Amino acid sequence: MDAVLVIGRILFAFIFVTSGIAHFAKLEAMTGYAQYKKLPAAKLGVMISGLFFLLGGIYIAAGFWVDLGALLLAITLILTAVIFHNFWKETDPTAKQNEMIAFNKDIALAGASLILFALIAWGTVTDLGPSVGNLAFFNF
C-alpha cells in the first residue's frame, strides 16, 4: 500500500507542479489573461498562484509538509475557480460550458486537497512524512 500512496501523491501533485512551472514560463501570457479577467495586480497574482501550485505540488509529491501543500492548493484553487472560471457571467453557450468545466475541476481538486489537509491535520493519516502540526482548532 505504501507504493500506491506514493504513486497517488505523485499523480495528484503532477498537475500542480506543471501548472506552477507554466505560471512562470508563460508569465506574460498568463498575466494578460489575468488582466482580461480584471484581477488587480495581475502579474503578482499569477506569480503567487504559480508559487502556491508549485510548492503545494512539490510538498505533496515529496511527502513533506503535505498538509501545508494541500492547504496552499485548496486556497488557490477556490480563488481561481471563483475569479477566473465564473461561468455564471458568460452568455456564449460554448464559453459558459468551458468555464463551468474548469470551475468544476478546480472545485473538485480543492475538495480533494481539503480532505487531504483534514486527514493530516486531525491526525487520521500520519504516515505521509513530516507535517506542519496538529491543527485541532479546525475540528468542527
Short mmCIF file of C-alpha atoms in Angstrom, two decimals:
data_model
loop_
_atom_site.label_atom_id
_atom_site.label_comp_id
_atom_site.label_asym_id
_atom_site.label_seq_id
_atom_site.Cartn_x
_atom_site.Cartn_y
_atom_site.Cartn_z
CA MET A 1 0.00 0.00 0.00
CA ASP A 2 2.92 2.37 0.56
CA ALA A 3 3.75 2.23 -3.16
CA VAL A 4 0.14 3.06 -4.05
CA LEU A 5 0.22 6.05 -1.69
CA VAL A 6 3.45 7.35 -3.24
CA ILE A 7 2.13 6.88 -6.78
CA GLY A 8 -1.15 8.56 -5.84
CA ARG A 9 0.66 11.54 -4.31
CA ILE A 10 2.83 11.94 -7.39
CA LEU A 11 -0.11 11.66 -9.80
CA PHE A 12 -2.16 14.15 -7.79
CA ALA A 13 0.75 16.59 -7.49
CA PHE A 14 1.82 16.38 -11.15
CA ILE A 15 -0.84 18.81 -12.43
CA PHE A 16 0.11 21.40 -9.82
CA VAL A 17 3.87 21.19 -10.34
CA THR A 18 3.49 21.52 -14.12
CA SER A 19 0.95 24.34 -13.71
CA GLY A 20 3.23 26.16 -11.28
CA ILE A 21 6.13 25.93 -13.73
CA ALA A 22 3.87 27.16 -16.54
CA HIS A 23 2.87 30.19 -14.48
CA PHE A 24 6.49 31.34 -14.53
CA ALA A 25 7.44 30.08 -18.00
CA LYS A 26 4.42 31.83 -19.55
CA LEU A 27 4.23 34.71 -17.10
CA GLU A 28 3.36 37.41 -19.64
CA ALA A 29 0.61 35.38 -21.33
CA MET A 30 -0.92 34.38 -18.01
CA THR A 31 -0.68 37.97 -16.78
CA GLY A 32 -2.58 39.07 -19.89
CA TYR A 33 -5.33 36.55 -19.13
CA ALA A 34 -5.47 37.69 -15.50
CA GLN A 35 -5.77 41.31 -16.68
CA TYR A 36 -8.56 40.27 -19.08
CA LYS A 37 -10.35 38.73 -16.08
CA LYS A 38 -9.82 42.06 -14.24
CA LEU A 39 -7.58 40.68 -11.50
CA PRO A 40 -5.94 43.58 -9.64
CA ALA A 41 -2.12 43.28 -9.53
CA ALA A 42 -2.40 40.59 -12.19
CA LYS A 43 1.29 39.79 -12.52
CA LEU A 44 1.73 39.44 -8.76
CA GLY A 45 -1.37 37.24 -8.60
CA VAL A 46 -0.01 34.97 -11.34
CA MET A 47 3.34 34.70 -9.55
CA ILE A 48 1.75 33.95 -6.17
CA SER A 49 -0.65 31.36 -7.57
CA GLY A 50 2.22 29.79 -9.53
CA LEU A 51 4.31 29.61 -6.37
CA PHE A 52 1.43 28.10 -4.37
CA PHE A 53 0.78 25.49 -7.09
CA LEU A 54 4.48 24.65 -7.36
CA LEU A 55 5.14 24.43 -3.61
CA GLY A 56 1.87 22.63 -2.90
CA GLY A 57 2.57 20.05 -5.59
CA ILE A 58 6.19 19.54 -4.51
CA TYR A 59 5.23 19.17 -0.84
CA ILE A 60 2.59 16.58 -1.65
CA ALA A 61 4.75 14.62 -4.10
CA ALA A 62 7.73 14.62 -1.75
CA GLY A 63 5.66 13.68 1.30
CA PHE A 64 6.99 16.66 3.23
CA TRP A 65 4.54 19.13 4.77
CA VAL A 66 1.70 17.55 2.80
CA ASP A 67 -0.86 19.33 4.97
CA LEU A 68 0.59 22.75 4.16
CA GLY A 69 0.84 21.84 0.48
CA ALA A 70 -2.77 20.71 0.41
CA LEU A 71 -3.93 23.91 2.12
CA LEU A 72 -1.98 26.09 -0.34
CA LEU A 73 -3.59 24.22 -3.22
CA ALA A 74 -7.11 24.43 -1.78
CA ILE A 75 -6.90 28.18 -1.23
CA THR A 76 -5.50 28.82 -4.70
CA LEU A 77 -7.98 26.50 -6.42
CA ILE A 78 -11.03 28.04 -4.76
CA LEU A 79 -9.90 31.56 -5.62
CA THR A 80 -9.07 30.51 -9.19
CA ALA A 81 -12.47 28.88 -9.64
CA VAL A 82 -14.39 31.93 -8.47
CA ILE A 83 -12.24 34.63 -10.08
CA PHE A 84 -11.31 33.05 -13.40
CA HIS A 85 -13.98 30.48 -14.13
CA ASN A 86 -17.12 32.44 -13.27
CA PHE A 87 -19.33 30.64 -15.79
CA TRP A 88 -22.42 32.39 -14.45
CA LYS A 89 -21.25 35.60 -16.15
CA GLU A 90 -20.86 34.03 -19.60
CA THR A 91 -23.54 34.49 -22.25
CA ASP A 92 -21.98 32.43 -25.04
CA PRO A 93 -23.05 28.78 -24.54
CA THR A 94 -19.64 27.34 -25.50
CA ALA A 95 -17.72 29.76 -23.29
CA LYS A 96 -20.18 29.08 -20.45
CA GLN A 97 -19.70 25.31 -20.78
CA ASN A 98 -15.88 25.61 -20.90
CA GLU A 99 -15.81 27.85 -17.82
CA MET A 100 -18.20 25.51 -15.98
CA ILE A 101 -15.93 22.53 -16.70
CA ALA A 102 -12.88 24.45 -15.45
CA PHE A 103 -14.82 25.68 -12.39
CA ASN A 104 -15.94 22.15 -11.51
CA LYS A 105 -12.41 20.78 -11.98
CA ASP A 106 -10.95 23.42 -9.66
CA ILE A 107 -13.65 22.90 -7.02
CA ALA A 108 -13.21 19.10 -7.12
CA LEU A 109 -9.42 19.40 -6.77
CA ALA A 110 -9.90 21.90 -3.93
CA GLY A 111 -12.20 19.40 -2.21
CA ALA A 112 -9.61 16.63 -2.54
CA SER A 113 -6.94 18.98 -1.20
CA LEU A 114 -9.10 19.90 1.79
CA ILE A 115 -9.76 16.22 2.51
CA LEU A 116 -6.01 15.54 2.44
CA PHE A 117 -5.40 18.55 4.68
CA ALA A 118 -8.08 17.46 7.17
CA LEU A 119 -6.87 13.85 7.37
CA ILE A 120 -3.39 15.01 8.27
CA ALA A 121 -4.38 17.96 10.48
CA TRP A 122 -6.69 15.77 12.57
CA GLY A 123 -4.05 13.07 12.90
CA THR A 124 -6.06 10.46 10.97
CA VAL A 125 -3.21 9.99 8.48
CA THR A 126 0.26 10.06 9.99
CA ASP A 127 2.46 8.16 7.52
CA LEU A 128 2.93 10.92 4.92
CA GLY A 129 6.11 12.30 6.43
CA PRO A 130 6.59 15.44 8.49
CA SER A 131 3.66 17.83 8.75
CA VAL A 132 3.18 21.37 9.94
CA GLY A 133 1.49 20.03 13.05
CA ASN A 134 -1.77 19.12 14.67
CA LEU A 135 -4.33 21.76 13.87
CA ALA A 136 -7.04 20.61 16.26
CA PHE A 137 -8.75 24.01 16.19
CA PHE A 138 -10.06 23.08 12.72
CA ASN A 139 -12.12 20.31 14.33
CA PHE A 140 -15.67 21.47 13.73
#
